[in-house]
Amino acid sequence: MPEVTGSKLPGNKTSIFSVMSKMANEYKAINLSQGFPNFETDQELKDLVTRAMNNGFNQYPPDIGVQALREQISRKVESLYAKHYDPDKEITVTSGATEALFNAISAFVHKGDEVIVLKPAYDTYEPTIELNGGKPVQIQLKGQDYQVDWEEVREAISPKTRMIIINTPHNPTGTVLSSEDMLDLENILKGTDIILLSDEVYEHLIFDGLEHQSTSRFPGLAERAVVCASFGKTFHNTGWKTGYCLAPRELMKEIRKVHELTVFSVNHPMQIAYADYLKDPQHYLELSGFYQQKRDLFLNLIKDSRFTCTPSSGTYYQLLNFSEITSENDVNFAERLVKEKGLAAIPVSVFNINQKDNSQLRFCFAKTDETLEKAAEILCNL
Ligand code: PMP
Ligand code: GLN
């Protein structure tokens, strides 16, 4: 057997999402850890996939994605954010947003390049930067409501800065960037060659009347941005692993080179089905209301517990602070919660700089009301 020397990702452990979901299964716990719905995707959409399979769409689709789907994506983005992306040159269908993020980082980050990452951050960004020989430059989001200190971002920029990654609505904190944030960023990036990687997988999950400030709304950002999106998050089918990215054609040319090497193309019948399903905007416009109800139900059910929180403004995650319940660290508490109480959540320290522990767990509320009620009962008894 060949000896494995020099791991390319020496510090990487199994993803916390796999770890917690596995534990939840083992202990037959309610799983509010990994972010996926426990209810079914729309029957109409499943029927469209079945029809596509029966109609013979079972071989490789075009590598950049089915034309009808790219056209529908272009229409959706234009109607929501008033920005036209050319379906042929500026939109690529990917195997979830994960692949889009991987492609964008791999296409543009060279050895020694710096990439600014706002922490806490989703867990694929930094290992992908490192895999490409780049260096993550971490900046902590500030305060209880995890605001970006744009002055700090400005100061962190060096001649080596190749990219900055933002994520709105934000996993794991549930905060969202405002139009002022986006304008500050636009101002900072003006005149630089820095590429903006904008992770917008939760674009349709935003609450309390807030509007998603997509990077594509801001010309000075869109001209340098790769925007990543996920149908799995939007249409309750994370297991279908289908998403897309948007970028100006010169950037997209390079992204497509990596896309051809990673997956070449993405499952065909799902693309045909999404293309049809997207014709009705209601399918994504109703999501914010739907998930806001879930958030409100969950928060109402735990209002008499000893957890404290700021209500989530977007995503389907709610952070809860447990410092009034125990002084143990979040990883221990999360483990004990699964093993002894039958409820799985994500310890937030795994996303933080140096795994800083702020006594917070992340709970996914993309669950049936019945599941949320059972989970809340456990939380209220702690
Ligand atoms: N970015 C963020 C912030 C996420 O939470 C996720 C998880 N879905 C992804 C990217 C990956 O999305 P997908 O499942 O479409 O690969
Ligand atoms: N995005 C999901 C979350 O934050 C999980 C994705 C994954 O399991 N890799 O929970």
Tab-separated table of C-alpha atoms and ligand atoms in Angstrom:
chain	number	residue	atom	x	y	z
A	1	MET	CA	0.000	0.000	0.000
A	2	PRO	CA	1.462	3.428	-0.846
A	3	GLU	CA	2.395	5.520	2.143
A	4	VAL	CA	0.255	8.644	2.421
A	5	THR	CA	2.591	11.516	3.134
A	6	GLY	CA	1.853	15.207	3.291
A	7	SER	CA	-1.935	15.393	3.478
A	8	LYS	CA	-3.203	18.312	1.436
A	9	LEU	CA	-5.719	19.061	4.191
A	10	PRO	CA	-3.896	18.068	7.369
A	11	GLY	CA	-6.226	19.922	9.744
A	12	ASN	CA	-9.493	18.748	8.192
A	13	LYS	CA	-11.760	16.542	10.232
A	14	THR	CA	-15.071	14.989	9.159
A	15	SER	CA	-17.632	17.772	8.642
A	16	ILE	CA	-19.630	18.650	11.750
A	17	PHE	CA	-22.807	18.129	9.691
A	18	SER	CA	-21.935	14.490	9.052
A	19	VAL	CA	-20.803	13.981	12.645
A	20	MET	CA	-23.980	15.373	14.205
A	21	SER	CA	-26.409	13.737	11.777
A	22	LYS	CA	-24.689	10.386	12.343
A	23	MET	CA	-24.964	10.835	16.098
A	24	ALA	CA	-28.606	11.851	15.767
A	25	ASN	CA	-29.282	8.575	13.908
A	26	GLU	CA	-27.292	6.512	16.371
A	27	TYR	CA	-29.146	7.927	19.385
A	28	LYS	CA	-32.493	8.165	17.569
A	29	ALA	CA	-32.489	11.864	18.392
A	30	ILE	CA	-34.527	14.658	16.834
A	31	ASN	CA	-32.167	16.099	14.255
A	32	LEU	CA	-32.063	19.902	14.214
A	33	SER	CA	-28.347	19.856	13.353
A	34	GLN	CA	-27.580	19.480	9.620
A	35	GLY	CA	-29.523	21.956	7.486
A	36	PHE	CA	-32.197	20.059	5.593
A	37	PRO	CA	-35.991	19.919	5.760
A	38	ASN	CA	-37.691	16.848	7.254
A	39	PHE	CA	-40.745	17.386	5.072
A	40	GLU	CA	-41.239	16.408	1.453
A	41	THR	CA	-40.425	18.423	-1.610
A	42	ASP	CA	-43.493	19.460	-3.639
A	43	GLN	CA	-45.238	16.508	-5.351
A	44	GLU	CA	-45.594	18.634	-8.486
A	45	LEU	CA	-41.802	18.926	-8.697
A	46	LYS	CA	-41.307	15.198	-8.116
A	47	ASP	CA	-43.833	14.502	-10.876
A	48	LEU	CA	-41.890	16.783	-13.214
A	49	VAL	CA	-38.701	14.806	-12.508
A	50	THR	CA	-40.505	11.511	-13.146
A	51	ARG	CA	-41.928	12.892	-16.368
A	52	ALA	CA	-38.468	14.052	-17.468
A	53	MET	CA	-37.066	10.568	-16.798
A	54	ASN	CA	-39.926	8.921	-18.678
A	55	ASN	CA	-39.399	11.343	-21.534
A	56	GLY	CA	-35.836	10.108	-21.914
A	57	PHE	CA	-33.757	12.856	-20.310
A	58	ASN	CA	-31.413	10.322	-18.786
A	59	GLN	CA	-28.083	10.922	-20.525
A	60	TYR	CA	-25.540	13.713	-20.128
A	61	PRO	CA	-27.072	17.149	-20.398
A	62	PRO	CA	-24.994	20.031	-21.811
A	63	ASP	CA	-22.000	20.574	-19.502
A	64	ILE	CA	-23.011	24.153	-18.628
A	65	GLY	CA	-26.587	23.104	-17.819
A	66	VAL	CA	-29.877	22.608	-19.657
A	67	GLN	CA	-30.641	25.674	-21.781
A	68	ALA	CA	-34.249	26.028	-20.598
A	69	LEU	CA	-33.077	26.034	-16.986
A	70	ARG	CA	-30.377	28.646	-17.593
A	71	GLU	CA	-33.009	30.793	-19.302
A	72	GLN	CA	-35.381	30.478	-16.347
A	73	ILE	CA	-32.581	31.345	-13.907
A	74	SER	CA	-31.757	34.400	-15.991
A	75	ARG	CA	-35.420	35.500	-15.902
A	76	LYS	CA	-35.704	34.942	-12.165
A	77	VAL	CA	-32.550	36.916	-11.355
A	78	GLU	CA	-33.538	39.739	-13.682
A	79	SER	CA	-37.027	40.022	-12.218
A	80	LEU	CA	-35.763	39.982	-8.628
A	81	TYR	CA	-32.523	41.935	-8.846
A	82	ALA	CA	-32.803	43.890	-12.118
A	83	LYS	CA	-29.592	42.412	-13.527
A	84	HIS	CA	-29.374	40.462	-16.778
A	85	TYR	CA	-27.099	37.423	-16.954
A	86	ASP	CA	-26.625	35.872	-20.385
A	87	PRO	CA	-27.847	32.254	-20.091
A	88	ASP	CA	-25.194	31.074	-22.577
A	89	LYS	CA	-22.159	32.825	-21.196
A	90	GLU	CA	-22.857	33.867	-17.620
A	91	ILE	CA	-24.832	31.067	-15.935
A	92	THR	CA	-23.643	27.541	-15.120
A	93	VAL	CA	-25.653	24.797	-13.415
A	94	THR	CA	-23.573	23.088	-10.713
A	95	SER	CA	-23.778	20.146	-8.382
A	96	GLY	CA	-25.161	22.248	-5.553
A	97	ALA	CA	-23.673	25.515	-4.393
A	98	THR	CA	-20.837	23.452	-2.925
A	99	GLU	CA	-19.472	22.775	-6.391
A	100	ALA	CA	-19.966	26.387	-7.469
A	101	LEU	CA	-17.974	27.601	-4.454
A	102	PHE	CA	-15.252	25.031	-5.072
A	103	ASN	CA	-15.007	25.953	-8.766
A	104	ALA	CA	-14.813	29.681	-8.129
A	105	ILE	CA	-12.080	29.364	-5.511
A	106	SER	CA	-10.129	26.825	-7.592
A	107	ALA	CA	-10.397	28.921	-10.739
A	108	PHE	CA	-9.021	32.122	-9.231
A	109	VAL	CA	-6.977	31.467	-6.100
A	110	HIS	CA	-3.301	30.847	-6.798
A	111	LYS	CA	-0.567	29.708	-4.437
A	112	GLY	CA	0.143	32.462	-1.924
A	113	ASP	CA	-3.045	34.442	-2.668
A	114	GLU	CA	-5.019	35.775	0.270
A	115	VAL	CA	-8.773	35.371	0.589
A	116	ILE	CA	-10.754	37.380	3.134
A	117	VAL	CA	-13.252	35.227	5.036
A	118	LEU	CA	-15.762	36.642	7.516
A	119	LYS	CA	-16.055	34.449	10.623
A	120	PRO	CA	-17.986	32.490	11.669
A	121	ALA	CA	-17.982	31.016	8.161
A	122	TYR	CA	-19.461	28.037	6.354
A	123	ASP	CA	-17.090	25.111	6.583
A	124	THR	CA	-16.046	24.557	2.938
A	125	TYR	CA	-14.537	27.975	2.196
A	126	GLU	CA	-11.256	27.757	4.045
A	127	PRO	CA	-10.259	24.164	3.198
A	128	THR	CA	-10.914	24.899	-0.484
A	129	ILE	CA	-8.723	28.005	-0.303
A	130	GLU	CA	-5.995	25.948	1.374
A	131	LEU	CA	-6.297	23.105	-1.132
A	132	ASN	CA	-5.437	25.666	-3.801
A	133	GLY	CA	-2.429	26.976	-1.891
A	134	GLY	CA	-4.205	30.158	-0.818
A	135	LYS	CA	-4.288	31.724	2.626
A	136	PRO	CA	-7.551	32.556	4.402
A	137	VAL	CA	-7.466	35.944	6.147
A	138	GLN	CA	-10.078	35.729	8.868
A	139	ILE	CA	-12.124	38.687	10.055
A	140	GLN	CA	-14.474	38.327	13.012
A	141	LEU	CA	-18.080	39.520	12.635
A	142	LYS	CA	-18.826	41.903	15.494
A	143	GLY	CA	-21.215	41.876	18.427
A	144	GLN	CA	-24.374	39.952	19.218
A	145	ASP	CA	-25.761	40.653	15.763
A	146	TYR	CA	-22.576	39.706	13.881
A	147	GLN	CA	-22.053	42.932	11.935
A	148	VAL	CA	-19.226	43.393	9.433
A	149	ASP	CA	-16.636	46.003	10.384
A	150	TRP	CA	-15.913	47.271	6.867
A	151	GLU	CA	-12.980	49.372	8.047
A	152	GLU	CA	-11.331	46.197	9.262
A	153	VAL	CA	-12.027	44.605	5.880
A	154	ARG	CA	-10.434	47.596	4.134
A	155	GLU	CA	-7.367	47.321	6.350
A	156	ALA	CA	-7.066	43.577	5.723
A	157	ILE	CA	-6.670	44.097	1.982
A	158	SER	CA	-3.086	43.630	0.785
A	159	PRO	CA	-1.468	43.348	-2.649
A	160	LYS	CA	-1.962	39.589	-2.275
A	161	THR	CA	-5.745	39.747	-1.741
A	162	ARG	CA	-7.373	37.820	-4.581
A	163	MET	CA	-10.857	37.266	-3.259
A	164	ILE	CA	-13.346	38.092	-0.535
A	165	ILE	CA	-16.183	35.742	0.404
A	166	ILE	CA	-19.518	36.958	1.733
A	167	ASN	CA	-22.630	34.989	2.664
A	168	THR	CA	-26.066	36.567	3.014
A	169	PRO	CA	-28.407	35.446	4.588
A	170	HIS	CA	-25.669	34.071	6.776
A	171	ASN	CA	-25.074	30.529	7.953
A	172	PRO	CA	-24.764	29.945	10.918
A	173	THR	CA	-25.802	33.288	12.468
A	174	GLY	CA	-29.023	34.083	10.551
A	175	THR	CA	-27.929	37.697	9.961
A	176	VAL	CA	-28.318	39.480	6.617
A	177	LEU	CA	-26.303	42.176	4.882
A	178	SER	CA	-28.061	45.521	4.297
A	179	SER	CA	-27.829	47.697	1.194
A	180	GLU	CA	-25.466	49.963	3.192
A	181	ASP	CA	-23.191	46.972	3.764
A	182	MET	CA	-23.169	46.218	0.059
A	183	LEU	CA	-22.427	49.843	-0.831
A	184	ASP	CA	-19.557	49.903	1.684
A	185	LEU	CA	-18.158	46.781	0.092
A	186	GLU	CA	-18.586	48.237	-3.385
A	187	ASN	CA	-16.649	51.262	-2.283
A	188	ILE	CA	-13.839	49.194	-0.764
A	189	LEU	CA	-13.420	47.009	-3.835
A	190	LYS	CA	-13.535	49.854	-6.360
A	191	GLY	CA	-10.345	50.020	-8.421
A	192	THR	CA	-9.039	46.649	-7.154
A	193	ASP	CA	-8.756	43.298	-8.947
A	194	ILE	CA	-10.384	41.474	-6.068
A	195	ILE	CA	-13.011	38.883	-6.964
A	196	LEU	CA	-16.122	38.724	-4.818
A	197	LEU	CA	-17.509	35.287	-4.062
A	198	SER	CA	-21.082	35.755	-2.896
A	199	ASP	CA	-22.780	32.770	-1.281
A	200	GLU	CA	-26.521	33.443	-1.545
A	201	VAL	CA	-27.949	29.957	-1.032
A	202	TYR	CA	-30.552	31.299	1.421
A	203	GLU	CA	-31.675	34.211	-0.814
A	204	HIS	CA	-35.347	33.214	-0.524
A	205	LEU	CA	-35.316	32.692	3.247
A	206	ILE	CA	-35.405	36.200	4.679
A	207	PHE	CA	-37.768	37.525	7.340
A	208	ASP	CA	-39.550	40.501	8.894
A	209	GLY	CA	-39.958	42.343	5.593
A	210	LEU	CA	-36.201	42.511	4.920
A	211	GLU	CA	-35.141	42.321	1.283
A	212	HIS	CA	-32.316	40.146	0.068
A	213	GLN	CA	-29.485	42.415	-1.077
A	214	SER	CA	-28.071	40.244	-3.807
A	215	THR	CA	-24.633	41.125	-5.071
A	216	SER	CA	-26.173	41.146	-8.539
A	217	ARG	CA	-28.180	44.292	-7.626
A	218	PHE	CA	-24.964	46.320	-7.281
A	219	PRO	CA	-23.183	46.983	-10.599
A	220	GLY	CA	-19.802	47.671	-8.980
A	221	LEU	CA	-20.039	44.307	-7.205
A	222	ALA	CA	-21.679	42.231	-9.945
A	223	GLU	CA	-18.896	43.098	-12.412
A	224	ARG	CA	-16.397	41.241	-10.184
A	225	ALA	CA	-18.652	38.670	-8.534
A	226	VAL	CA	-19.436	34.994	-8.652
A	227	VAL	CA	-22.886	34.499	-7.112
A	228	CYS	CA	-23.687	30.989	-5.850
A	229	ALA	CA	-27.208	29.621	-5.357
A	230	SER	CA	-28.805	26.314	-4.365
A	231	PHE	CA	-32.071	24.747	-5.531
A	232	GLY	CA	-31.738	22.235	-2.702
A	233	LYS	CA	-32.215	24.971	-0.108
A	234	THR	CA	-34.942	26.715	-2.060
A	235	PHE	CA	-37.093	23.759	-3.047
A	236	HIS	CA	-36.695	21.408	-0.047
A	237	ASN	CA	-34.546	18.823	-1.833
A	238	THR	CA	-30.970	19.179	-0.605
A	239	GLY	CA	-30.323	15.577	-1.719
A	240	TRP	CA	-30.750	16.490	-5.375
A	241	LYS	CA	-27.539	18.529	-5.153
A	242	THR	CA	-28.377	21.051	-7.829
A	243	GLY	CA	-27.439	24.726	-7.814
A	244	TYR	CA	-25.893	27.308	-10.073
A	245	CYS	CA	-23.545	30.231	-10.298
A	246	LEU	CA	-23.679	33.579	-12.053
A	247	ALA	CA	-20.651	35.568	-13.161
A	248	PRO	CA	-19.501	37.966	-15.878
A	249	ARG	CA	-18.434	36.011	-18.961
A	250	GLU	CA	-14.663	36.438	-18.513
A	251	LEU	CA	-14.886	34.978	-15.019
A	252	MET	CA	-17.371	32.304	-16.059
A	253	LYS	CA	-15.008	31.061	-18.777
A	254	GLU	CA	-12.485	30.086	-16.098
A	255	ILE	CA	-15.107	28.644	-13.748
A	256	ARG	CA	-16.394	26.410	-16.527
A	257	LYS	CA	-12.925	24.955	-17.042
A	258	VAL	CA	-12.985	23.694	-13.451
A	259	HIS	CA	-16.646	22.630	-13.717
A	260	GLU	CA	-15.723	20.349	-16.648
A	261	LEU	CA	-13.116	18.659	-14.474
A	262	THR	CA	-15.087	18.303	-11.262
A	263	VAL	CA	-18.439	16.990	-12.495
A	264	PHE	CA	-18.630	17.883	-16.214
A	265	SER	CA	-22.431	18.107	-15.998
A	266	VAL	CA	-25.260	17.877	-13.468
A	267	ASN	CA	-28.172	15.412	-13.285
A	268	HIS	CA	-30.409	15.834	-16.301
A	269	PRO	CA	-34.008	15.064	-15.206
A	270	MET	CA	-33.824	17.405	-12.208
A	271	GLN	CA	-32.697	20.254	-14.458
A	272	ILE	CA	-35.606	19.697	-16.843
A	273	ALA	CA	-37.991	19.657	-13.883
A	274	TYR	CA	-36.601	22.819	-12.237
A	275	ALA	CA	-36.836	24.633	-15.579
A	276	ASP	CA	-40.592	23.988	-15.622
A	277	TYR	CA	-41.115	24.583	-11.926
A	278	LEU	CA	-39.370	27.968	-11.982
A	279	LYS	CA	-41.999	29.291	-14.404
A	280	ASP	CA	-44.200	29.972	-11.374
A	281	PRO	CA	-42.421	32.579	-9.188
A	282	GLN	CA	-44.808	31.769	-6.342
A	283	HIS	CA	-42.762	28.637	-5.729
A	284	TYR	CA	-39.891	30.701	-4.381
A	285	LEU	CA	-41.673	33.907	-3.373
A	286	GLU	CA	-43.773	32.105	-0.747
A	287	LEU	CA	-40.744	30.674	1.050
A	288	SER	CA	-39.952	33.596	3.320
A	289	GLY	CA	-43.475	33.573	4.765
A	290	PHE	CA	-43.397	29.814	5.153
A	291	TYR	CA	-40.086	29.782	7.028
A	292	GLN	CA	-40.874	32.895	9.061
A	293	GLN	CA	-43.848	31.000	10.490
A	294	LYS	CA	-41.520	28.125	11.419
A	295	ARG	CA	-39.059	30.498	13.073
A	296	ASP	CA	-41.844	32.216	15.015
A	297	LEU	CA	-43.366	28.923	16.106
A	298	PHE	CA	-39.995	27.651	17.317
A	299	LEU	CA	-39.169	30.868	19.199
A	300	ASN	CA	-42.609	31.008	20.741
A	301	LEU	CA	-42.387	27.401	21.886
A	302	ILE	CA	-39.068	28.018	23.670
A	303	LYS	CA	-39.851	31.481	25.063
A	304	ASP	CA	-40.025	30.159	28.646
A	305	SER	CA	-36.799	28.158	28.354
A	306	ARG	CA	-33.465	29.324	29.736
A	307	PHE	CA	-32.001	29.837	26.252
A	308	THR	CA	-31.524	33.399	25.023
A	309	CYS	CA	-31.335	34.604	21.429
A	310	THR	CA	-31.667	37.262	18.774
A	311	PRO	CA	-34.320	36.087	16.275
A	312	SER	CA	-32.854	34.900	12.991
A	313	SER	CA	-33.320	37.388	10.111
A	314	GLY	CA	-32.728	34.829	7.368
A	315	THR	CA	-31.697	31.177	6.604
A	316	TYR	CA	-33.456	28.327	8.409
A	317	TYR	CA	-31.177	28.429	11.417
A	318	GLN	CA	-31.624	29.900	14.863
A	319	LEU	CA	-28.704	30.425	17.238
A	320	LEU	CA	-29.506	29.887	20.912
A	321	ASN	CA	-27.246	30.911	23.780
A	322	PHE	CA	-27.110	28.384	26.604
A	323	SER	CA	-24.907	30.205	29.139
A	324	GLU	CA	-27.750	30.264	31.706
A	325	ILE	CA	-27.998	26.473	31.522
A	326	THR	CA	-24.410	25.233	31.679
A	327	SER	CA	-20.815	26.443	31.603
A	328	GLU	CA	-19.568	23.415	29.638
A	329	ASN	CA	-18.240	24.051	26.119
A	330	ASP	CA	-20.596	23.961	23.147
A	331	VAL	CA	-19.195	20.734	21.657
A	332	ASN	CA	-19.670	18.861	24.965
A	333	PHE	CA	-23.108	20.318	25.470
A	334	ALA	CA	-24.156	19.398	21.912
A	335	GLU	CA	-22.916	15.837	22.455
A	336	ARG	CA	-24.696	15.520	25.775
A	337	LEU	CA	-27.877	16.938	24.256
A	338	VAL	CA	-27.935	14.169	21.636
A	339	LYS	CA	-26.922	11.337	23.906
A	340	GLU	CA	-28.914	12.182	27.031
A	341	LYS	CA	-31.841	14.269	25.772
A	342	GLY	CA	-32.332	13.030	22.209
A	343	LEU	CA	-31.877	16.337	20.391
A	344	ALA	CA	-29.120	17.187	17.885
A	345	ALA	CA	-27.823	20.707	17.164
A	346	ILE	CA	-24.599	22.191	15.775
A	347	PRO	CA	-21.986	23.702	18.130
A	348	VAL	CA	-21.156	27.109	16.652
A	349	SER	CA	-17.491	27.128	17.747
A	350	VAL	CA	-16.586	24.938	14.746
A	351	PHE	CA	-17.252	27.941	12.463
A	352	ASN	CA	-15.352	30.463	14.643
A	353	ILE	CA	-11.796	31.780	14.643
A	354	ASN	CA	-9.714	29.392	16.778
A	355	GLN	CA	-12.939	27.510	17.570
A	356	LYS	CA	-13.933	30.257	20.004
A	357	ASP	CA	-16.807	29.076	22.154
A	358	ASN	CA	-19.585	31.618	22.796
A	359	SER	CA	-22.011	29.128	24.395
A	360	GLN	CA	-24.164	28.958	21.277
A	361	LEU	CA	-25.802	26.108	19.424
A	362	ARG	CA	-27.373	26.310	15.954
A	363	PHE	CA	-30.822	24.786	15.485
A	364	CYS	CA	-32.351	24.136	12.054
A	365	PHE	CA	-36.071	24.970	12.038
A	366	ALA	CA	-36.798	23.534	8.565
A	367	LYS	CA	-38.881	20.865	10.279
A	368	THR	CA	-42.531	19.914	10.645
A	369	ASP	CA	-44.414	21.738	13.397
A	370	GLU	CA	-44.687	18.445	15.251
A	371	THR	CA	-40.892	17.991	15.260
A	372	LEU	CA	-40.372	21.576	16.400
A	373	GLU	CA	-42.866	21.025	19.241
A	374	LYS	CA	-41.045	17.890	20.409
A	375	ALA	CA	-37.672	19.630	20.204
A	376	ALA	CA	-38.981	22.651	22.119
A	377	GLU	CA	-40.281	20.433	24.895
A	378	ILE	CA	-36.755	19.077	25.398
A	379	LEU	CA	-35.255	22.567	25.310
A	380	CYS	CA	-37.757	23.913	27.829
A	381	ASN	CA	-36.871	21.159	30.297
A	382	LEU	CA	-33.169	22.024	30.358
B	1	PMP	N1	-23.288	27.620	1.405
B	1	PMP	C1	-23.923	27.650	2.570
B	1	PMP	C2	-23.846	28.862	3.417
B	1	PMP	C3	-24.653	26.535	2.987
B	1	PMP	O1	-25.288	26.566	4.159
B	1	PMP	C4	-24.701	25.394	2.169
B	1	PMP	C5	-25.414	24.187	2.646
B	1	PMP	N2	-26.408	23.900	1.861
B	1	PMP	C6	-24.026	25.418	0.944
B	1	PMP	C7	-23.319	26.542	0.595
B	1	PMP	C8	-24.032	24.257	0.003
B	1	PMP	O2	-25.200	24.189	-0.751
B	1	PMP	P1	-25.595	22.892	-1.619
B	1	PMP	O3	-26.285	21.974	-0.695
B	1	PMP	O4	-26.459	23.408	-2.706
B	1	PMP	O5	-24.316	22.316	-2.127
B	2	GLN	N1	-25.481	23.553	4.618
B	2	GLN	C1	-25.928	22.566	5.559
B	2	GLN	C2	-25.776	23.115	6.973
B	2	GLN	O1	-25.262	24.153	7.185
B	2	GLN	C3	-25.222	21.246	5.493
B	2	GLN	C4	-24.514	20.894	4.254
B	2	GLN	C5	-23.679	19.669	4.453
B	2	GLN	O2	-24.098	18.756	5.149
B	2	GLN	N2	-22.527	19.658	3.918
B	2	GLN	O3	-26.175	22.440	7.872
